[in-house]
Coordinates of C-alpha atoms in Angstrom, one line a residue:
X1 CA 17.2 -32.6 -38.8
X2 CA 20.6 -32.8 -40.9
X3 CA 20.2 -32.8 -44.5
X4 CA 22.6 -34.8 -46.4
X5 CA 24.2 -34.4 -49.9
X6 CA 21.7 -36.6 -51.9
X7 CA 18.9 -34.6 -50.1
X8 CA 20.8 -31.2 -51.0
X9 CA 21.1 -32.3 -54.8
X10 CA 17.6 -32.6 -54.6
X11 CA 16.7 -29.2 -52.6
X12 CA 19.3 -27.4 -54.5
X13 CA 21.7 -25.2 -52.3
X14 CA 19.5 -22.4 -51.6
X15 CA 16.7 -24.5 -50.3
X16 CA 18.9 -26.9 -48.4
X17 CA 20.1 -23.8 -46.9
X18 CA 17.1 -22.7 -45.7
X19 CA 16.0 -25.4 -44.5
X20 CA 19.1 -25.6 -42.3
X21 CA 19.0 -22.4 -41.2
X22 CA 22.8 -22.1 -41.6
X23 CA 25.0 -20.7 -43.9
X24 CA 26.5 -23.8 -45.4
X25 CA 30.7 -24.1 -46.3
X26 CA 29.8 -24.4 -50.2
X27 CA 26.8 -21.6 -50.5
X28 CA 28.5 -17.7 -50.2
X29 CA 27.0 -14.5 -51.4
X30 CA 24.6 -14.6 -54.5
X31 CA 26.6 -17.5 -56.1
X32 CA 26.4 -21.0 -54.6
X33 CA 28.4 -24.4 -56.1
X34 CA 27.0 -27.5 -55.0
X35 CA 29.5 -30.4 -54.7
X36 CA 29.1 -32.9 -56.8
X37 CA 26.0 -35.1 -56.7
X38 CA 25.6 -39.5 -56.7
X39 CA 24.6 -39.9 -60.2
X40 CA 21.8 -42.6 -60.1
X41 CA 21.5 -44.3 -63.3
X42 CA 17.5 -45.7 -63.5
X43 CA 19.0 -48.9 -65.9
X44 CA 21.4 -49.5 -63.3
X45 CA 18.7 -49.9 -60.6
X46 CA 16.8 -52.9 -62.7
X47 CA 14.1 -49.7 -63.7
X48 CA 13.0 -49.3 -67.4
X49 CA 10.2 -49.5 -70.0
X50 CA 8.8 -46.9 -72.1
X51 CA 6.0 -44.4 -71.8
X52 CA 4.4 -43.2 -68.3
X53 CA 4.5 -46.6 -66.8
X54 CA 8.5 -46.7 -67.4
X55 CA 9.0 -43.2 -65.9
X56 CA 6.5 -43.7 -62.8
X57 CA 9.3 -46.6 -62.3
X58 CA 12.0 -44.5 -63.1
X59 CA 11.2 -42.2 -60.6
X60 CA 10.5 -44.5 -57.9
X61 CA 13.9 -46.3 -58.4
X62 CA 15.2 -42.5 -58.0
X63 CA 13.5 -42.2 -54.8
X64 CA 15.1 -45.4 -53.5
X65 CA 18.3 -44.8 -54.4
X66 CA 18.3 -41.1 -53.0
X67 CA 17.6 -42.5 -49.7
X68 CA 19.9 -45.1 -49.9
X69 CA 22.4 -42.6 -50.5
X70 CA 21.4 -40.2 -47.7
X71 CA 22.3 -43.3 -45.3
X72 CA 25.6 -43.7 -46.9
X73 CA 26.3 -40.5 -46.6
X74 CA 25.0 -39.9 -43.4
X75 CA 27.1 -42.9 -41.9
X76 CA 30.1 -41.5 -43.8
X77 CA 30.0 -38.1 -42.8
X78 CA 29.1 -38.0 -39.2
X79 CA 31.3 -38.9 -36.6
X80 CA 34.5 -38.1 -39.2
X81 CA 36.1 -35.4 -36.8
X82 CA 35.1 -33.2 -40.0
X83 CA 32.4 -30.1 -40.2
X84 CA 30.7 -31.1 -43.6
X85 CA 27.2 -29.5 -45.0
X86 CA 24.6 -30.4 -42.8
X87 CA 26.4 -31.2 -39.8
X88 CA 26.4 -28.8 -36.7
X89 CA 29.7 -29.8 -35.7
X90 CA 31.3 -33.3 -35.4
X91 CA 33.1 -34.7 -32.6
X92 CA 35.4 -32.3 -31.1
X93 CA 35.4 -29.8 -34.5
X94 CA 32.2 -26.8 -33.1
X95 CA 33.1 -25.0 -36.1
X96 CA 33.9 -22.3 -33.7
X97 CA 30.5 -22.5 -31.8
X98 CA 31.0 -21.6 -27.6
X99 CA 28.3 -21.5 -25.3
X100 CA 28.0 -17.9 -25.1
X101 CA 27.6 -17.8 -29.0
X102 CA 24.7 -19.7 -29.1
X103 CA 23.6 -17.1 -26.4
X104 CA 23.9 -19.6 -23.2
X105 CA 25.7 -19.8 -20.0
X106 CA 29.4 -20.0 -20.6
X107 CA 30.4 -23.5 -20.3
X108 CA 31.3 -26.7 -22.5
X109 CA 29.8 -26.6 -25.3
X110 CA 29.7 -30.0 -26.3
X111 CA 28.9 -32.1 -29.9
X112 CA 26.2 -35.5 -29.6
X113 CA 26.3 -38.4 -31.6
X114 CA 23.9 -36.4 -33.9
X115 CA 26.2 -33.9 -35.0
X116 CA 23.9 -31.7 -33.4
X117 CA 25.1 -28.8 -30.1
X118 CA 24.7 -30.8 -27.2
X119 CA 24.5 -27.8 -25.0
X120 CA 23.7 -29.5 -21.4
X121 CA 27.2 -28.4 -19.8
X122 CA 25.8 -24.9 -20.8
X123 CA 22.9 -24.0 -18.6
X124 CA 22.6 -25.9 -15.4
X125 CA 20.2 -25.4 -12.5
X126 CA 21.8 -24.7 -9.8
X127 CA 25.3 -22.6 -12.0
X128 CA 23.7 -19.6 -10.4
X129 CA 22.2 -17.5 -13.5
X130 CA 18.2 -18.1 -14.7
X131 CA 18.3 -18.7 -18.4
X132 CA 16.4 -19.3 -21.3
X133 CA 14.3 -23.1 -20.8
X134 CA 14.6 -22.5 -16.7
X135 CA 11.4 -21.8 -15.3
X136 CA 10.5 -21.0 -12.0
X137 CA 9.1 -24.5 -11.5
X138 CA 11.9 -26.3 -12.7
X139 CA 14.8 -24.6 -11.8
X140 CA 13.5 -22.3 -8.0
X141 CA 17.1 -21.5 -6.5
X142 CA 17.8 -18.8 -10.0
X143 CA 14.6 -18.3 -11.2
X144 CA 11.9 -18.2 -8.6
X145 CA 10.4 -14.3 -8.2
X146 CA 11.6 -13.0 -5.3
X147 CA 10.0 -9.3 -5.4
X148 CA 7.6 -7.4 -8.1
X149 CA 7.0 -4.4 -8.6
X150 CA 3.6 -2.9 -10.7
X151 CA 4.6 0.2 -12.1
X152 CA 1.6 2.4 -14.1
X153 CA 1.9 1.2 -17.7
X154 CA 5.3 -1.3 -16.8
X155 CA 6.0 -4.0 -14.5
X156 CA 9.4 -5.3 -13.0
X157 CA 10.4 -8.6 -11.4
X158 CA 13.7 -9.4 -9.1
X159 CA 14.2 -13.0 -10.1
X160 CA 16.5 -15.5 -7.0
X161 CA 19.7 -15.2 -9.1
X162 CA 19.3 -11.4 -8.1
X163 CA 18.6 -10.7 -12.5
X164 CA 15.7 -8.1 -13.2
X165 CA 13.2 -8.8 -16.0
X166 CA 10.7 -6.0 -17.2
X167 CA 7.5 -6.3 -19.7
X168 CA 4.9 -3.2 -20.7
X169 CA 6.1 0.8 -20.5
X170 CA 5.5 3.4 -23.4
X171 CA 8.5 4.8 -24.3
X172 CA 10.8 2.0 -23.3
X173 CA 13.2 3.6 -20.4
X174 CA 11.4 1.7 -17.7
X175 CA 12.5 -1.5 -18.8
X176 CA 16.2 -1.1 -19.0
X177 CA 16.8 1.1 -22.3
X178 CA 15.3 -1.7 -24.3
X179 CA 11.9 -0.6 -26.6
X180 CA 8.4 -1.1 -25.1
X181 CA 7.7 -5.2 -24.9
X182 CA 5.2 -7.0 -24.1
X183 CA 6.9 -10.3 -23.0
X184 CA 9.3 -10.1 -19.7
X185 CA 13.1 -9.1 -21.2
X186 CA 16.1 -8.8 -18.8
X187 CA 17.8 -5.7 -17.8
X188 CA 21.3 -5.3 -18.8
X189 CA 23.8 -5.3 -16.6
X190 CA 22.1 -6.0 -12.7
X191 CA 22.8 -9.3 -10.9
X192 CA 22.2 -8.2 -7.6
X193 CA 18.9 -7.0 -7.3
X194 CA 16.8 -7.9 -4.0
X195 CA 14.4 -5.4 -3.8
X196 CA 12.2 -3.0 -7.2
X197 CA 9.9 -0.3 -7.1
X198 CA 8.3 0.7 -10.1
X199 CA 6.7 4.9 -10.5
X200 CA 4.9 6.0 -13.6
X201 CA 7.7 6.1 -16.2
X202 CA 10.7 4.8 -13.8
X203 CA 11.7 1.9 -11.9
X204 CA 14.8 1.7 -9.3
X205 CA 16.2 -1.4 -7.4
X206 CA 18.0 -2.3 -4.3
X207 CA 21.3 -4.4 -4.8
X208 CA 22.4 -7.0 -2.2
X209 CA 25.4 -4.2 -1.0
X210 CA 22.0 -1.9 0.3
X211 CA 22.7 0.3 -2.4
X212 CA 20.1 1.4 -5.3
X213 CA 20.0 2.3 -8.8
X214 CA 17.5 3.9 -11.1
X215 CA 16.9 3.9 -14.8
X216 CA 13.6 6.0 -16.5
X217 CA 12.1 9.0 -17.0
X218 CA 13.9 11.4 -14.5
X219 CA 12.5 15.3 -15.2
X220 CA 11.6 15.6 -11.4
X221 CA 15.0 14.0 -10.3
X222 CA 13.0 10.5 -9.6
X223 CA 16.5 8.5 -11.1
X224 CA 18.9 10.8 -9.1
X225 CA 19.2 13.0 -11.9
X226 CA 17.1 15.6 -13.6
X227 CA 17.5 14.2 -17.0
X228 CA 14.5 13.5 -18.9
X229 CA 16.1 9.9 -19.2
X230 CA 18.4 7.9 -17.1
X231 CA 20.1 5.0 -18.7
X232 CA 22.5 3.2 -17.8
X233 CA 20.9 2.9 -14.1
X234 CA 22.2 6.3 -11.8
X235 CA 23.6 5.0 -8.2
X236 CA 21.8 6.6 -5.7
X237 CA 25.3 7.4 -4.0
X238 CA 23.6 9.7 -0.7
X239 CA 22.1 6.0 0.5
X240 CA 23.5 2.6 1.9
X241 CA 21.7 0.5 3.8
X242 CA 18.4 0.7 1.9
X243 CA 15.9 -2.4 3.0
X244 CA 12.8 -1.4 0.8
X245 CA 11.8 0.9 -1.8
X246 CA 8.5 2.1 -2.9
X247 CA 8.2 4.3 -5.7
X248 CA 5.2 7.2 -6.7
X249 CA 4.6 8.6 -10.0
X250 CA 7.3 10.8 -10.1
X251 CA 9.2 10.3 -6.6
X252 CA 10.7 7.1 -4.9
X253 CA 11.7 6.7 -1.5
X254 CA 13.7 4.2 0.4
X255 CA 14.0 2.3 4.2
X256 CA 17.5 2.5 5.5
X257 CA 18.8 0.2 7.8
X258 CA 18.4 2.4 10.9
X259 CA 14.5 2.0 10.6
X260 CA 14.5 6.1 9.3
X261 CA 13.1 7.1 5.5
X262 CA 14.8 9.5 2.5
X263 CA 13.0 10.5 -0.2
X264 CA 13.7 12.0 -3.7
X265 CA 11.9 13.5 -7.1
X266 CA 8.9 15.0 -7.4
X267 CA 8.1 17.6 -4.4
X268 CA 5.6 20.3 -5.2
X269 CA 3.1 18.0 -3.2
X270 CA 5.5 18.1 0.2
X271 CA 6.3 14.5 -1.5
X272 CA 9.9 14.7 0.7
X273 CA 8.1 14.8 3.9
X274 CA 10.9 17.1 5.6
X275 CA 9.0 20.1 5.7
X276 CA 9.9 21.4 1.8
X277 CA 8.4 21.4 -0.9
X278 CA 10.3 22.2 -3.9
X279 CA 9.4 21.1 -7.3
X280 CA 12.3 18.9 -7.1
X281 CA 15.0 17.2 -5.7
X282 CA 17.8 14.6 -7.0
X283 CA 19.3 14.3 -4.0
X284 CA 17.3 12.0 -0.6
X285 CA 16.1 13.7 1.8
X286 CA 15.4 12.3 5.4
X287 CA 11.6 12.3 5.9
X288 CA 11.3 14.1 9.4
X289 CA 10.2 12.3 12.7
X290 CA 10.1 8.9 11.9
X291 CA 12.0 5.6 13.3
X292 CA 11.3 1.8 13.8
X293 CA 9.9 1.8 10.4
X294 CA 9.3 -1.5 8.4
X295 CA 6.9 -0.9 5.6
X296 CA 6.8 1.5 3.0
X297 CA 4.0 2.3 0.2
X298 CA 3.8 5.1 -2.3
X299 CA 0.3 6.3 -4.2
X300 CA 0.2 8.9 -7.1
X301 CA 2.0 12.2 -5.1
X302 CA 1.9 11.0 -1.4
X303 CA 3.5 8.3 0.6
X304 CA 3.0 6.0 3.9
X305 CA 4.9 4.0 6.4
X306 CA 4.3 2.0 8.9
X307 CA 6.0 1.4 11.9
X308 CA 4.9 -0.5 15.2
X309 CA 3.4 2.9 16.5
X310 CA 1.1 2.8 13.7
X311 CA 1.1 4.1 9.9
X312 CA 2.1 8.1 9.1
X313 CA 1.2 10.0 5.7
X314 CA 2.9 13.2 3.7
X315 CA 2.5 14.6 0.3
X316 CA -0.8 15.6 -1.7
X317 CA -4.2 14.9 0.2
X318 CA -6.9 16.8 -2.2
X319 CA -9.0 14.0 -1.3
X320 CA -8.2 12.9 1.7
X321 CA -5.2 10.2 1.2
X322 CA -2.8 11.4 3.8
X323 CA -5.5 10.5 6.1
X324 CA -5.4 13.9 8.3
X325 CA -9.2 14.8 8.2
X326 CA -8.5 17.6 6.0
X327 CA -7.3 17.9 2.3
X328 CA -4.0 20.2 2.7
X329 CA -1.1 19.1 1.1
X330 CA 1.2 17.3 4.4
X331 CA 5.1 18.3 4.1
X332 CA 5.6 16.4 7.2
X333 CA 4.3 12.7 8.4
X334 CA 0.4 13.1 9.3
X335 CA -0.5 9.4 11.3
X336 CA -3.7 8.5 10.5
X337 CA -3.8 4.9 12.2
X338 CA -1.9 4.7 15.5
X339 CA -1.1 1.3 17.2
X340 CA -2.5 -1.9 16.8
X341 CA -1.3 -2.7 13.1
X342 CA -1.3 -5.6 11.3
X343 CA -1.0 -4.9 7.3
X344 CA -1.4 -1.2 5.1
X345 CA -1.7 -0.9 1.3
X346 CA -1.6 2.4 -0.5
X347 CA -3.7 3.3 -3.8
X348 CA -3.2 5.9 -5.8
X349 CA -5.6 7.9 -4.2
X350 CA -6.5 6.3 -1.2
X351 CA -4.9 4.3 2.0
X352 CA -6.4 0.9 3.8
X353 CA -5.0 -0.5 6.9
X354 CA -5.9 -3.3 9.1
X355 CA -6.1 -2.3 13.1
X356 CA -6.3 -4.6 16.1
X357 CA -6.1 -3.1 19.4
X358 CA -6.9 -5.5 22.4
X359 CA -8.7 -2.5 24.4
X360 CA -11.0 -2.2 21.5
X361 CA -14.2 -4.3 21.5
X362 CA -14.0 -6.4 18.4
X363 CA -16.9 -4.0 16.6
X364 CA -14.2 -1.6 16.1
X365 CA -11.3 -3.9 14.9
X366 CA -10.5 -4.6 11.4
X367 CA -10.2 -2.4 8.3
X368 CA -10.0 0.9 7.9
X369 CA -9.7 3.0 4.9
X370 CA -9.4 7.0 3.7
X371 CA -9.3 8.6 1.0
X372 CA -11.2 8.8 -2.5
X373 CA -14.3 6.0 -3.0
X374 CA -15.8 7.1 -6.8
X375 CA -15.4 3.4 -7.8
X376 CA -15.7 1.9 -3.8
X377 CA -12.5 1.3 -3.5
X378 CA -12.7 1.6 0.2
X379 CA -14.6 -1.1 0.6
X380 CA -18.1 0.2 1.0
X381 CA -20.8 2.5 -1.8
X382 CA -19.1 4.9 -3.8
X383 CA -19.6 8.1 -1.6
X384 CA -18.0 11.2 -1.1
X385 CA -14.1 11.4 -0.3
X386 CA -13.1 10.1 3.5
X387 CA -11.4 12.3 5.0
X388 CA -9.7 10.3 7.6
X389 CA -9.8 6.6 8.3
X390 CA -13.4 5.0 8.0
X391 CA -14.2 1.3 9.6
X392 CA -15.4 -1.3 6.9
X393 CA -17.0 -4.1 7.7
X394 CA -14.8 -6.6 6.5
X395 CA -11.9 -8.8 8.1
X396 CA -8.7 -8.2 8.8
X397 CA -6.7 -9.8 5.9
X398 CA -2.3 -10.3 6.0
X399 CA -1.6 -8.2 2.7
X400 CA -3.1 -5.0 1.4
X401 CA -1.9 -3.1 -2.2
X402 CA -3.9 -0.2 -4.0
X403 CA -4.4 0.9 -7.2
X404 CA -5.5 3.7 -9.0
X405 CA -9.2 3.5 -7.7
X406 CA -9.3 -0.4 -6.3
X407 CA -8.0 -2.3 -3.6
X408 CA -6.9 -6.2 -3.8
X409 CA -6.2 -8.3 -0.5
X410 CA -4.4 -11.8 0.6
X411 CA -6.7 -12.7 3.5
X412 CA -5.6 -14.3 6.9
X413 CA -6.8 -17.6 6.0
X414 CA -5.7 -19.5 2.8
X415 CA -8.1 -18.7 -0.2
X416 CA -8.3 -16.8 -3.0
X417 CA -7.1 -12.8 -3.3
X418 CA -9.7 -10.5 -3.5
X419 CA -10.5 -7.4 -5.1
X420 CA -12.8 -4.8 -5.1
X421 CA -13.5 -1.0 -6.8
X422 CA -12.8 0.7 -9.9
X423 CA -13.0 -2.7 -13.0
X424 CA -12.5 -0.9 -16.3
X425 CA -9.9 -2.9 -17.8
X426 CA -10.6 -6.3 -15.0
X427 CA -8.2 -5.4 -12.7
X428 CA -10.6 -7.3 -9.8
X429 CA -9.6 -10.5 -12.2
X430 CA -12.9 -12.1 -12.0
X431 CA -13.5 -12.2 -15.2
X432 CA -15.9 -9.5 -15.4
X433 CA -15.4 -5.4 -15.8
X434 CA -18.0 -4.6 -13.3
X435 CA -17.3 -1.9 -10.5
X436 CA -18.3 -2.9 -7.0
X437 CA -17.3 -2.2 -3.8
X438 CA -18.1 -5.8 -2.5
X439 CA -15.5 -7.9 -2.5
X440 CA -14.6 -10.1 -6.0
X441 CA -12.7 -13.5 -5.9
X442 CA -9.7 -12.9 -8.4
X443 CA -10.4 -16.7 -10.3
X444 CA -7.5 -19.2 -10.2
X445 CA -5.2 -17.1 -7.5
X446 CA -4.3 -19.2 -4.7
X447 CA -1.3 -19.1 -2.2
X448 CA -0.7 -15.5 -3.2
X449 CA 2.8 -14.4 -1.0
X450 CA 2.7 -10.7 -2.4
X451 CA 0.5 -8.4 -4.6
X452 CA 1.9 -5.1 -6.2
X453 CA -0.5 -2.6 -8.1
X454 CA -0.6 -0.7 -11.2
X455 CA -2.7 2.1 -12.0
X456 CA -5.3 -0.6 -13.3
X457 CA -3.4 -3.7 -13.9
X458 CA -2.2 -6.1 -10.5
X459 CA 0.3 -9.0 -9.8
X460 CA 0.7 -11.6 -7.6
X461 CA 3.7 -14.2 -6.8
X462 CA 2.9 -17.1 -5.8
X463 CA 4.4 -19.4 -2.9
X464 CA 5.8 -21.4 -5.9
X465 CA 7.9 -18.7 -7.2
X466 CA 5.4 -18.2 -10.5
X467 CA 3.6 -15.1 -11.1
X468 CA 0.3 -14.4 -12.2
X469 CA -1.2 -10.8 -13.8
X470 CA -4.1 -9.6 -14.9
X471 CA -6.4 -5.7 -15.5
X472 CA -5.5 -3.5 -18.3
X473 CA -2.6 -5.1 -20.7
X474 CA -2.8 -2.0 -23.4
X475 CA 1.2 -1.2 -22.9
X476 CA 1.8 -5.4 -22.3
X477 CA 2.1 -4.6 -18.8
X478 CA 0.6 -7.7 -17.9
X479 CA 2.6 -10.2 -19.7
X480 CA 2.0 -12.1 -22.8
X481 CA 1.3 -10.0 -25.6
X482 CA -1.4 -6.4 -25.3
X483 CA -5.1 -8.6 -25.6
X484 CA -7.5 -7.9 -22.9
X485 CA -6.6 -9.6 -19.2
X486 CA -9.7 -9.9 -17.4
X487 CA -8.3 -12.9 -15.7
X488 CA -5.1 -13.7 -14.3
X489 CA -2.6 -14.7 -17.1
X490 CA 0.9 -16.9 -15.6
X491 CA 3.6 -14.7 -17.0
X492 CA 7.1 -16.3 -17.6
X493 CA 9.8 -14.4 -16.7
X494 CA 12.2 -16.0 -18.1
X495 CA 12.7 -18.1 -21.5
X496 CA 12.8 -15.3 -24.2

């Protein structure tokens, strides 16, 4: 709303200011000097008489005269060709405004009939870059989610125009050298992204060239450097190619085009699955023995594939998560499901994957899952740790993701996600914070495309492009502030 000179006389500079918001031609530093104001003469305006009655009209001929003076001024002012108190700009003078000043899109920054920004030639659907006001639903081609990434205490989103927008974290790193948020913020710098994988306190992303870069916490090497943090992103420069990433808590590996693995970081655990197992390593190594492989999940310290001869295991298996009926650590690929394959998810503990072999009768087909079950995350009683894969008696859905002790699935057939184990902080996103090992309906979830899992927090894009979160929100990792998530909150990636 434009405030005109009578107005201002009547504000006074300071509060006209204000209530601009601008910084007004005749108001600098401490001192301000109003140009002159109408003088309106009460006499002249047919108002008189003495004593309260005279000044009640006194005022109200005041009052009318003001606002006939805001309209003359108004009509005199605007549309001049001159930038005049109250006025944004007026025809053709911007008063040095551009598009990228008033932080849009570069463009043509135009001036309305207002003397108001008309920014429309700024941000246009369809200029290639998702800005602030284009939402997923409005504007798909730039601002749909194309990948996520649930990171422990952070979470990371590759929007279509390739841009990367990150919310949670504790110190900050994770997101792009930015401090913690709670509210999605973009990452400075990447317009390429197709592919991000979030760890523990780092997060790394495939560009469109089949490159990567890293930014984070890097002590075990996890950002291609053992810097305790990496920022601006560190090129993975050993790797082209790369088709998918998954990252671990302090390690992160990669598919190259060839259908092989590298790995890199954190290796105490035999993490690089080459036969090592240093306590670090900035530099990929080739994981030994595999090929044809299309899938790639990481838990806590241990890491699976899957390929179509089934899914193979390496790194720490204290309670059974490499799957090799035993709990020695696995330098080298352990395959604990061979054949038959149809969708895998990793927890941080724990493994799940869904078998169909025509030679088996159809008691035996289905899901399978190993590791630790303290919260029945593996689908059936909390029990002792399974050691290698165990049959539960539950359909075979299309997606599987684990997190630190639960499991979430898209099933077959449309209808909801569900959920089941460890519910501390709702991360079945029922509503409820009840454990269980039977399955829970995440409430107002439906045509779910991919799920990625925190340690107790989840997400899930949607066919539509949106994206919906929901567990533990502590760090803001789920979007929209640090309250309680029990249920899945719609988090806007873009618009801050």
């Amino acid at each position: 709303m434009a405030i005109h000179d009578a107005t201002r006389c009547r504000l006074g500079p300071s509060a006209a200011l204000l209530a601009l918001g601008l910084a007004l031609p005749w108001a600098a530093g401490c001192g301000e000097s109003a140009p002159s104001c109408p003088t309106l003469d009460a006499a002249d305006d047919g108002a008189g008489g003495d004593g309260e009655a005279g000044a009640d009209a006194d005022a109200d001929a005041d009052t009318d005269a003001d606002a006939d003076a805001d309209s003359e001024v108004a009509a005199a002012t605007c549309g001049n060709g001159a930038l005049e108190p109250g006025e944004e700009c007026d025809l053709a003078e911007l008063g040095g405004a551009t598009c990228a000043s008033l932080g849009r899109t570069p463009g043509t920054l135009a001036c309305g009939d207002d003397c108001r920004y008309d920014t429309a030639g700024c941000a246009v659907c369809g200029d290639g870059r998702c800005e602030a006001g284009e939402t997923p639903l409005t504007c798909a081609a730039e601002c749909a989610v194309a990948d996520v990434a649930a990171g422990a205490v952070h979470t990371c989103a590759v929007l279509a125009d390739g841009s990367v927008r990150c919310w949670g974290a504790r110190d900050g790193h994770q997101l792009g050298g930015v401090g913690d948020v709670s509210r999605p913020v973009r990452v400075p710098g990447i317009d390429d992204a197709t592919k991000v994988a979030a760890g523990e306190g780092h997060t790394c992303v495939a560009h469109e060239d089949g490159t990567v870069s890293c930014w984070g916490r890097s002590g075990f090497g996890e950002c291609r450097s053992i810097a305790a943090r990496v920022w601006p992103p560190a090129v993975v420069t050993e790797l082209t190619g790369v088709t998918a990433l998954a990252a671990g808590a302090h390690h992160t590996c990669a598919i190259l085009g060839d259908g092989t693995a590298s790995c890199w970081g954190r290796s105490d655990f035999g993490n690089l699955g080459n036969g090592t197992h240093p306590a670090r390593s900035a530099t990929p190594q080739a994981v030994t023995g595999l090929s044809g492989v299309t899938t790639i999940a990481a838990g806590a310290q241990h890491t699976c594939v899957a390929a179509s001869s089934g899914v193979s295991c390496w790194g720490r298996n204290d309670v059974g998560q490499v799957g090799g009926n035993d709990r020695n650590w696995h330098d080298l690929p352990e395959r604990p499901v061979t054949g038959g394959l149809r969708a895998f998810g990793v927890g941080n503990f724990h493994g799940c994957a869904c078998i169909m072999m025509p030679s088996w009768p159809p008691s035996a087909q289905g899901l399978y899952c190993w590791g630790n079950n303290a919260y029945g995350q593996l689908g059936v009683a909390p029990s002792p740790d399974a050691l290698s894969p165990t049959h539960i008696d539950m359909g075979c859905p299309q997606v599987l993701e684990g997190g630190d002790a639960f499991t979430c699935s898209i099933p077959a057939a449309p209808g909801p996600v569900l959920c089941w184990g460890g519910n501390s902080f709702g991360q079945l996103g029922d509503g409820t914070q009840l454990s269980r090992h039977a399955t829970a309906e995440v409430l107002d979830v439906a045509d779910a495309v991919q799920l990625s899992a925190g340690a107790s927090h989840v997400c899930a894009r949607l066919a539509d492009g949106t994206l919906r979160c929901w567990g533990r929100n502590v760090e803001g990792q789920v979007g929209g502030g640090t309250s309680a998530r029990h249920l899945p909150y719609p988090v806007e990636p873009v618009g801050l």
